[in-house]
C-alpha positions as protocol buffer text, in pm:
chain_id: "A"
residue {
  index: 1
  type: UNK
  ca { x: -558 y: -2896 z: -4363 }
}
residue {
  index: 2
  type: UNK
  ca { x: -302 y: -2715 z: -4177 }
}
residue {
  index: 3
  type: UNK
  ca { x: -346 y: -2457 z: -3955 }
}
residue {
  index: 4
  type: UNK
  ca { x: -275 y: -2089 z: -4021 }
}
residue {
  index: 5
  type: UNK
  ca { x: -60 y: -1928 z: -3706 }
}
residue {
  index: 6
  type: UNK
  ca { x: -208 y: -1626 z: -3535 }
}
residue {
  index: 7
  type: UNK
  ca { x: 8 y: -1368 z: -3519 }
}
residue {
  index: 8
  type: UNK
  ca { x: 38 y: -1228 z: -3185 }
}
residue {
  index: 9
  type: UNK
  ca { x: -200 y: -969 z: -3076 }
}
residue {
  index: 10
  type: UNK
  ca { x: -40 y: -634 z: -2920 }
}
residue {
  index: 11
  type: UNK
  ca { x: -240 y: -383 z: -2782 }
}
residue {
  index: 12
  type: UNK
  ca { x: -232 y: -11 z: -2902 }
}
residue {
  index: 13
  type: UNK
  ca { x: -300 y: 253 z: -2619 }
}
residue {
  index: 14
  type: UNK
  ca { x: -258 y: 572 z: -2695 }
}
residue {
  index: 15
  type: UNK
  ca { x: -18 y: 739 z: -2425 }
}
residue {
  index: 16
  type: UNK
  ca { x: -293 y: 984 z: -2231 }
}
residue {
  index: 17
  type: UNK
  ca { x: -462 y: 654 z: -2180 }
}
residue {
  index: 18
  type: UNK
  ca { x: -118 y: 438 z: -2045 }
}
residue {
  index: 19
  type: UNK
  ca { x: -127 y: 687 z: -1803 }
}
residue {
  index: 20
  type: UNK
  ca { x: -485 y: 716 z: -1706 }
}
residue {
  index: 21
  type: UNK
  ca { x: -454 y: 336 z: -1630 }
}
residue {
  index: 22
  type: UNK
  ca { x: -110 y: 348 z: -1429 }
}
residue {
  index: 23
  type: UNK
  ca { x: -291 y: 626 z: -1269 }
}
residue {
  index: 24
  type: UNK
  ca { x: -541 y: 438 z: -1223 }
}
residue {
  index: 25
  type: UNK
  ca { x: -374 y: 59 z: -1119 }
}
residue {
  index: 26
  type: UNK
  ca { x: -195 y: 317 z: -861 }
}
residue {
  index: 27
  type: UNK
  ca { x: -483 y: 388 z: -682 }
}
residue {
  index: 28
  type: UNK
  ca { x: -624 y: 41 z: -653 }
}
residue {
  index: 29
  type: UNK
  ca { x: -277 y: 23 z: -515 }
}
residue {
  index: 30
  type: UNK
  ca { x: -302 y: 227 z: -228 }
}
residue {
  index: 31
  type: UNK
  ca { x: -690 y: 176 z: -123 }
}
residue {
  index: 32
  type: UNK
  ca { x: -525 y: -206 z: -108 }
}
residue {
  index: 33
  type: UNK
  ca { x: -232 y: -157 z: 99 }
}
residue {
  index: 34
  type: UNK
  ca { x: -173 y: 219 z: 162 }
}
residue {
  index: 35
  type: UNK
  ca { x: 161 y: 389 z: 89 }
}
residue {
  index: 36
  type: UNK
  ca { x: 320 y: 25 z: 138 }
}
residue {
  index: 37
  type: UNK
  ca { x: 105 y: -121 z: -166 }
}
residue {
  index: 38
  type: UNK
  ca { x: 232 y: 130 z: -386 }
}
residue {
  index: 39
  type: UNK
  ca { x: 558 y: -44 z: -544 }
}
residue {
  index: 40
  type: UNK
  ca { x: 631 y: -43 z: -879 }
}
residue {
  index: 41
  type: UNK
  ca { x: 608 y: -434 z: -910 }
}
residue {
  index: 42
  type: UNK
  ca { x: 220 y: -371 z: -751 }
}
residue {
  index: 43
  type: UNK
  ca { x: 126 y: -100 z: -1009 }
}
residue {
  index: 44
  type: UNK
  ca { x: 286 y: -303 z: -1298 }
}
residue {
  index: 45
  type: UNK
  ca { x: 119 y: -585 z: -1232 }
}
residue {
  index: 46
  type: UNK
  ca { x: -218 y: -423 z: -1119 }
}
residue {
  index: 47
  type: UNK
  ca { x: -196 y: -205 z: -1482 }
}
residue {
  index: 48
  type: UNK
  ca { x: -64 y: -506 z: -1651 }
}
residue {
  index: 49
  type: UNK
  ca { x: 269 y: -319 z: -1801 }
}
residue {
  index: 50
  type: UNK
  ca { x: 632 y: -329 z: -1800 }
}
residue {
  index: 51
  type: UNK
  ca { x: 805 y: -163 z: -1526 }
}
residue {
  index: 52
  type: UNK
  ca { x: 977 y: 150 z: -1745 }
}
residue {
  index: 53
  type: UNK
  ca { x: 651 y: 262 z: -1829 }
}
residue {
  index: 54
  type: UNK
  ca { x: 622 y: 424 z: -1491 }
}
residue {
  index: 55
  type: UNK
  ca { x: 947 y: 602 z: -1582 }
}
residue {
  index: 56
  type: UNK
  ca { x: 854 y: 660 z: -1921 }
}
residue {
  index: 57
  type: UNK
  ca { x: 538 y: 848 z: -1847 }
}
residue {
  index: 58
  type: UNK
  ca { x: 629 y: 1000 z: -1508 }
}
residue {
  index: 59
  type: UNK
  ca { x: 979 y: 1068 z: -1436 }
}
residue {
  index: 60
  type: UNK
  ca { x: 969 y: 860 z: -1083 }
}
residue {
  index: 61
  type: UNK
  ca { x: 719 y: 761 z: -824 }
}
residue {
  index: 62
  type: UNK
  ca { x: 692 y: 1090 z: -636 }
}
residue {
  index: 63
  type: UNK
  ca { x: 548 y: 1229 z: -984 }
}
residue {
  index: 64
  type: UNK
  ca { x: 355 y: 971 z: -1016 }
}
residue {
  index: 65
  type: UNK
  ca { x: 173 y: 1050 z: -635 }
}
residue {
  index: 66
  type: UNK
  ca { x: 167 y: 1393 z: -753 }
}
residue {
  index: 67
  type: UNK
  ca { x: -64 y: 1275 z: -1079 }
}
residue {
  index: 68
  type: UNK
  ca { x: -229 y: 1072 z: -894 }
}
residue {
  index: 69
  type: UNK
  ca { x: -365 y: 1350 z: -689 }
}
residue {
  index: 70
  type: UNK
  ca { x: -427 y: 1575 z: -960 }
}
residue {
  index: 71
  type: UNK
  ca { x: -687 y: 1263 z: -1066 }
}
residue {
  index: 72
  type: UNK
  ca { x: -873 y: 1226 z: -771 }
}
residue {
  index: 73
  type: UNK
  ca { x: -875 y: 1606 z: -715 }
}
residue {
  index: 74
  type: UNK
  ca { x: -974 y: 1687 z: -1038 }
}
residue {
  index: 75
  type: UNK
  ca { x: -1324 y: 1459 z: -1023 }
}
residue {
  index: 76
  type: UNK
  ca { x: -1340 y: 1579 z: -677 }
}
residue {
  index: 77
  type: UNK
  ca { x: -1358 y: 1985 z: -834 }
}
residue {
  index: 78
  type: UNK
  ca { x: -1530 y: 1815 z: -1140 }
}
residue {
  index: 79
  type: UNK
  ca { x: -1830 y: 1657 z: -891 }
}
residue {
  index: 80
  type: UNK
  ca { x: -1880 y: 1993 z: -703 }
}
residue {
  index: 81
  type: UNK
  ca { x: -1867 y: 2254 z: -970 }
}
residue {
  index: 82
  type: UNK
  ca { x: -2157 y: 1974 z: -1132 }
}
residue {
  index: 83
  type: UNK
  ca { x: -2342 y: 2035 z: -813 }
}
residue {
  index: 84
  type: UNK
  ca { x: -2260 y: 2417 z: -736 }
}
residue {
  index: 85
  type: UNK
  ca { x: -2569 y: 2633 z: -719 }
}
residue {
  index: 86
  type: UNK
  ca { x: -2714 y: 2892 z: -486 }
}
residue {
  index: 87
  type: UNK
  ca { x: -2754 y: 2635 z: -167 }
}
residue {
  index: 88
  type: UNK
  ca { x: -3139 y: 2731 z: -4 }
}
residue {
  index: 89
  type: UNK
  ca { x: -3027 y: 2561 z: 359 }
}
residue {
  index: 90
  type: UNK
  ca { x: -2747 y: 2443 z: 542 }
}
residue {
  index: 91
  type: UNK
  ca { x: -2819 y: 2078 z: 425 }
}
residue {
  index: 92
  type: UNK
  ca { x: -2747 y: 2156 z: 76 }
}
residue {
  index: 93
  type: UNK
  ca { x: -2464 y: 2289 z: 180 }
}
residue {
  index: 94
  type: UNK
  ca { x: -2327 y: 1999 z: 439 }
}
residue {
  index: 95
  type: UNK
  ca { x: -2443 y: 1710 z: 110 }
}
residue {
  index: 96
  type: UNK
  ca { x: -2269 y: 1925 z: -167 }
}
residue {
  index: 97
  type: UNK
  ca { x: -1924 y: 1824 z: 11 }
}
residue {
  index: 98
  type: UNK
  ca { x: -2056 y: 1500 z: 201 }
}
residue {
  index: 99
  type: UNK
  ca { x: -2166 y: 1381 z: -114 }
}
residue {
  index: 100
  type: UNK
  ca { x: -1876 y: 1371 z: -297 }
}
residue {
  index: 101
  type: UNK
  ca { x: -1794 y: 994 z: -411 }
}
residue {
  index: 102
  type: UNK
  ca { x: -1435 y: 990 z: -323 }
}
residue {
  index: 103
  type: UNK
  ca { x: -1506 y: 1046 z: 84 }
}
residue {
  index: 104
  type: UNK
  ca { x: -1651 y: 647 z: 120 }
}
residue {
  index: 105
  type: UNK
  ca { x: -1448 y: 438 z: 304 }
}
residue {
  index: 106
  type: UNK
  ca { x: -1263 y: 278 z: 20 }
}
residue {
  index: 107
  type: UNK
  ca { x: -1055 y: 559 z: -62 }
}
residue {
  index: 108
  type: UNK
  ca { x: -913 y: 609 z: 330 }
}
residue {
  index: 109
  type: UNK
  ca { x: -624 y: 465 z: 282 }
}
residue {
  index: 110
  type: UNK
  ca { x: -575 y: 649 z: -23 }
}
residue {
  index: 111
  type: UNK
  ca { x: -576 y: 985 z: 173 }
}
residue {
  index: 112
  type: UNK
  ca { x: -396 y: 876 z: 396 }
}
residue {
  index: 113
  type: UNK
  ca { x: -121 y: 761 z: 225 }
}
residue {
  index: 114
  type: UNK
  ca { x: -129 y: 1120 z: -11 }
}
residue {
  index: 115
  type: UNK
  ca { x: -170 y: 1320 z: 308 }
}
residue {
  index: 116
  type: UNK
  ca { x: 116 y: 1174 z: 493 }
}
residue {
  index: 117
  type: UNK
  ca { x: 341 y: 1209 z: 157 }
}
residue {
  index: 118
  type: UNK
  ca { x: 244 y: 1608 z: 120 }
}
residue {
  index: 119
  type: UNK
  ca { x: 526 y: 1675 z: 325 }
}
residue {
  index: 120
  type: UNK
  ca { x: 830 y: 1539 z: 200 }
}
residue {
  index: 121
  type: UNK
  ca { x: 708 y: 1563 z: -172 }
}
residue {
  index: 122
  type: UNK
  ca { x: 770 y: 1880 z: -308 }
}
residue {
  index: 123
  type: UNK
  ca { x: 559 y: 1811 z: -644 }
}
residue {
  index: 124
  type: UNK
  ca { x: 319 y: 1649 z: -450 }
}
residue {
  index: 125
  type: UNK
  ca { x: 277 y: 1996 z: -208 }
}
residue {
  index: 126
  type: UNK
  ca { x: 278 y: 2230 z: -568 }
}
residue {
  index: 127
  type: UNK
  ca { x: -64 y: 1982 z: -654 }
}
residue {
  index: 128
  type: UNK
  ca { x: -202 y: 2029 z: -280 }
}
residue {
  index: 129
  type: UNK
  ca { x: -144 y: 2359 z: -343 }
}
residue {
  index: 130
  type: UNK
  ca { x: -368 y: 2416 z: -612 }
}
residue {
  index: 131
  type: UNK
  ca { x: -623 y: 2223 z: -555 }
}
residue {
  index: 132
  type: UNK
  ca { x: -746 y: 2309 z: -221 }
}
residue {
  index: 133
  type: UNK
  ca { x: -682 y: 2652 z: -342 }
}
residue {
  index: 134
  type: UNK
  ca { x: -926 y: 2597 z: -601 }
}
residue {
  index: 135
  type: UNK
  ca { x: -1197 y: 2342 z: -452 }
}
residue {
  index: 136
  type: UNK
  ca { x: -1236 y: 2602 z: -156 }
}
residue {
  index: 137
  type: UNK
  ca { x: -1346 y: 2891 z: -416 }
}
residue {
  index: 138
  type: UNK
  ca { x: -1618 y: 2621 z: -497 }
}
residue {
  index: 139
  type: UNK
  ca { x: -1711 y: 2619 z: -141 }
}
residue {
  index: 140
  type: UNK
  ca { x: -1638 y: 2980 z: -35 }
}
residue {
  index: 141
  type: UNK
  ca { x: -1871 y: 3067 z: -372 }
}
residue {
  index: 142
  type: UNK
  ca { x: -2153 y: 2843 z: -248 }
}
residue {
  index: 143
  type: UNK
  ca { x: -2132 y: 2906 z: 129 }
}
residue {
  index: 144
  type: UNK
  ca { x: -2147 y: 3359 z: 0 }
}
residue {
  index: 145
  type: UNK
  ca { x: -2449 y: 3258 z: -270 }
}
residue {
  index: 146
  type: UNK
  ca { x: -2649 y: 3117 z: 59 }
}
residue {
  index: 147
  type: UNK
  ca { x: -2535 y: 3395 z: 325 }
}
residue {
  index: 148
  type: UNK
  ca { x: -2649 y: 3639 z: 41 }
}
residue {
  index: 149
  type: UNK
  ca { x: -3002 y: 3451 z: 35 }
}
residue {
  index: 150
  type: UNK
  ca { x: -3024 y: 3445 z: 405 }
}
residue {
  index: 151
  type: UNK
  ca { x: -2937 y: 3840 z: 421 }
}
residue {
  index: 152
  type: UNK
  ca { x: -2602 y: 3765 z: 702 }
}
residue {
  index: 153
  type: UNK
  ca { x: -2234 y: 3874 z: 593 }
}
residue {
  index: 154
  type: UNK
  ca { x: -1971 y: 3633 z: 628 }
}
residue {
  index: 155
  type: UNK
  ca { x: -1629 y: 3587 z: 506 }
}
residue {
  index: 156
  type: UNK
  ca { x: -1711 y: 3293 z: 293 }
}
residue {
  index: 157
  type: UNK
  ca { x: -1317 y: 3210 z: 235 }
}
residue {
  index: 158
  type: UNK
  ca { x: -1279 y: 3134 z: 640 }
}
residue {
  index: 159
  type: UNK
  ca { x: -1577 y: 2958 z: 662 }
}
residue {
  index: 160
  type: UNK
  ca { x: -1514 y: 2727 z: 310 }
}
residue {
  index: 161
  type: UNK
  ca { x: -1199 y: 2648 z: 511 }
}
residue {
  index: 162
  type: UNK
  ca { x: -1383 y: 2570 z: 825 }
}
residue {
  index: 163
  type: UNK
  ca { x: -1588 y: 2331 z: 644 }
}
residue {
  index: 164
  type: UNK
  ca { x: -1342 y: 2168 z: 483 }
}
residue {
  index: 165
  type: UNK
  ca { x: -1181 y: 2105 z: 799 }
}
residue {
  index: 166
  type: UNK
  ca { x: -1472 y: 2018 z: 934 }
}
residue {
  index: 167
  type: UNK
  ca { x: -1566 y: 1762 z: 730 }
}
residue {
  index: 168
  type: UNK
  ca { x: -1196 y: 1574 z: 668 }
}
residue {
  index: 169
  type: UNK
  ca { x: -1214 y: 1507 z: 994 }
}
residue {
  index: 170
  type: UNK
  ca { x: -1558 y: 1411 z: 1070 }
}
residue {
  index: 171
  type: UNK
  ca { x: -1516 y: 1191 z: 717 }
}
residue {
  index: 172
  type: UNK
  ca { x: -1189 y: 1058 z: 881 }
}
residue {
  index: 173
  type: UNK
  ca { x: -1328 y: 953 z: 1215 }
}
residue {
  index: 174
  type: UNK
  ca { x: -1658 y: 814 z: 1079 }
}
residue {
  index: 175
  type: UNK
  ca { x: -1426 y: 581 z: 835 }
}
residue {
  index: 176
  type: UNK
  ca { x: -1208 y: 459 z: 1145 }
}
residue {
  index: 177
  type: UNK
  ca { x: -1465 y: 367 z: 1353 }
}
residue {
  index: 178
  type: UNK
  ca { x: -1847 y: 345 z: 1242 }
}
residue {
  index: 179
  type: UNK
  ca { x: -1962 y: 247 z: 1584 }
}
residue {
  index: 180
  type: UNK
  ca { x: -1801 y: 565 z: 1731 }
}
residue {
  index: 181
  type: UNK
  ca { x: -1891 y: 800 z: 1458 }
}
residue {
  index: 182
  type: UNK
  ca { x: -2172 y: 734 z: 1257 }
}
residue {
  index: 183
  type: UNK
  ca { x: -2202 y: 906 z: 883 }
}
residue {
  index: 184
  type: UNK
  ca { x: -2491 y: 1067 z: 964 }
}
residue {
  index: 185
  type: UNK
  ca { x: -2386 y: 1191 z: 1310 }
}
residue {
  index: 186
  type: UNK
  ca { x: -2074 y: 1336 z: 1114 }
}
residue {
  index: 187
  type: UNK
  ca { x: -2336 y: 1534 z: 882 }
}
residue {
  index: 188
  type: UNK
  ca { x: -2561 y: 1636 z: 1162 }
}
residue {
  index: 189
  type: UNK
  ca { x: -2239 y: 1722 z: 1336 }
}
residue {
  index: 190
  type: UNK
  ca { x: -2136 y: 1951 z: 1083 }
}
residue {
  index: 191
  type: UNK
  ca { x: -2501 y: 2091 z: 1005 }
}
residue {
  index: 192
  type: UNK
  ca { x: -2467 y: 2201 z: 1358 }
}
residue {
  index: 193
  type: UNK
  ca { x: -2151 y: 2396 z: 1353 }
}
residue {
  index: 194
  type: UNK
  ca { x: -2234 y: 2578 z: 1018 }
}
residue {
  index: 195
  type: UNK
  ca { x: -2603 y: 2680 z: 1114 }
}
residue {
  index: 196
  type: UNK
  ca { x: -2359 y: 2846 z: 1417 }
}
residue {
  index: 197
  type: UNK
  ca { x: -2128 y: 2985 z: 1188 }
}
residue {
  index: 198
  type: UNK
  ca { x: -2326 y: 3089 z: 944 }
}
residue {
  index: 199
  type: UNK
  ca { x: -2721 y: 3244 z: 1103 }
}
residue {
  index: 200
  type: UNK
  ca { x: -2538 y: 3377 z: 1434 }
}
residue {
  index: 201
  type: UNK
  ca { x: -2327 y: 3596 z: 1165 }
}
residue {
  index: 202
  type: UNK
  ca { x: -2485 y: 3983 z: 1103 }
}
């Protein structure tokens, strides 16, 4: 009895979803190797595709970092408007933007490497842009829901960017250095300055 030959199997992805996964492959990327890992060859293989795909579906690599950052910031607004509510203490408040899972220690050298692009890549700045723009009215809407609670007026736009700032860097030096900077120092560090902030406000 002879055998029948298989015909070779191809896989069908639809094109949203090629680009999900270069997106995707890209990121494993840089957490691996920072803005050095990201090569085409590296996202090809990582993604398992050809190399004009990249082209295909993104024009060039800058527009692919750009993508990329409208991903990650997009679950990042995605996770906080899930946990937006009228915050009843200044925990709440400090775990609604600790707790997102995209500030752990395996995605360092992925902000890194998108922060230190920001400002030589114009599309990347347009998506920076927009995105802080729009994750600090989460914050700015949470931080004036609790100041209205507590009865103290604050201007909840300076202080959503305080935070912010606040906790990149804590995040930041926690993930350099543990032993330095412990995670929960970094939250009680930040409790600390918005309990200042926001009950020594009238």
């Amino acid at each position: 009895m002879t055998k029948k030959a298989m015909a070779p199997k191809f896989e069908r992805i639809a094109p949203d979803e090629r680009r999900a996964r270069l997106i995707e492959a890209s990121i494993t990327c840089l957490a691996k190797g920072g803005i050095q890992g990201f090569t085409v060859d590296n996202i090809c293989h990582e993604a398992g595709t050809s190399r004009g795909l990249i082209t295909h579906h993104f024009g060039s690599k800058n527009a692919l970092l750009a993508a990329i950052y409208a991903s990650i910031y997009g679950k990042v607004l995605e996770n906080v408007a899930r946990s937006e509510m009228t915050p009843q203490s200044i925990d709440e408040l400090v775990e609604m933007i600790f707790g997102d899972s995209f500030l752990s220690r395996e995605y360092l050298n992925v902000w890194l490497a998108l922060w230190g692009e920001i400002a030589v890549n114009p599309a990347l700045q347009v998506e920076h842009r927009k995105n802080y723009a729009l994750y600090r009215e989460h914050i700015a809407r949470a931080i004036s829901a609790f100041a209205r609670g507590k009865g103290v007026k604050v201007d909840s736009y300076d202080v959503a960017t305080i935070l912010i700032s606040l906790v990149d860097g804590l995040w930041l030096e926690q993930c350099i250095d543990q032993s330095l900077l412990s995670l929960d120092r970094a939250k009680d560090l930040c409790r600390r300055t918005l309990s200042a902030v926001l009950m020594g406000s009238t």
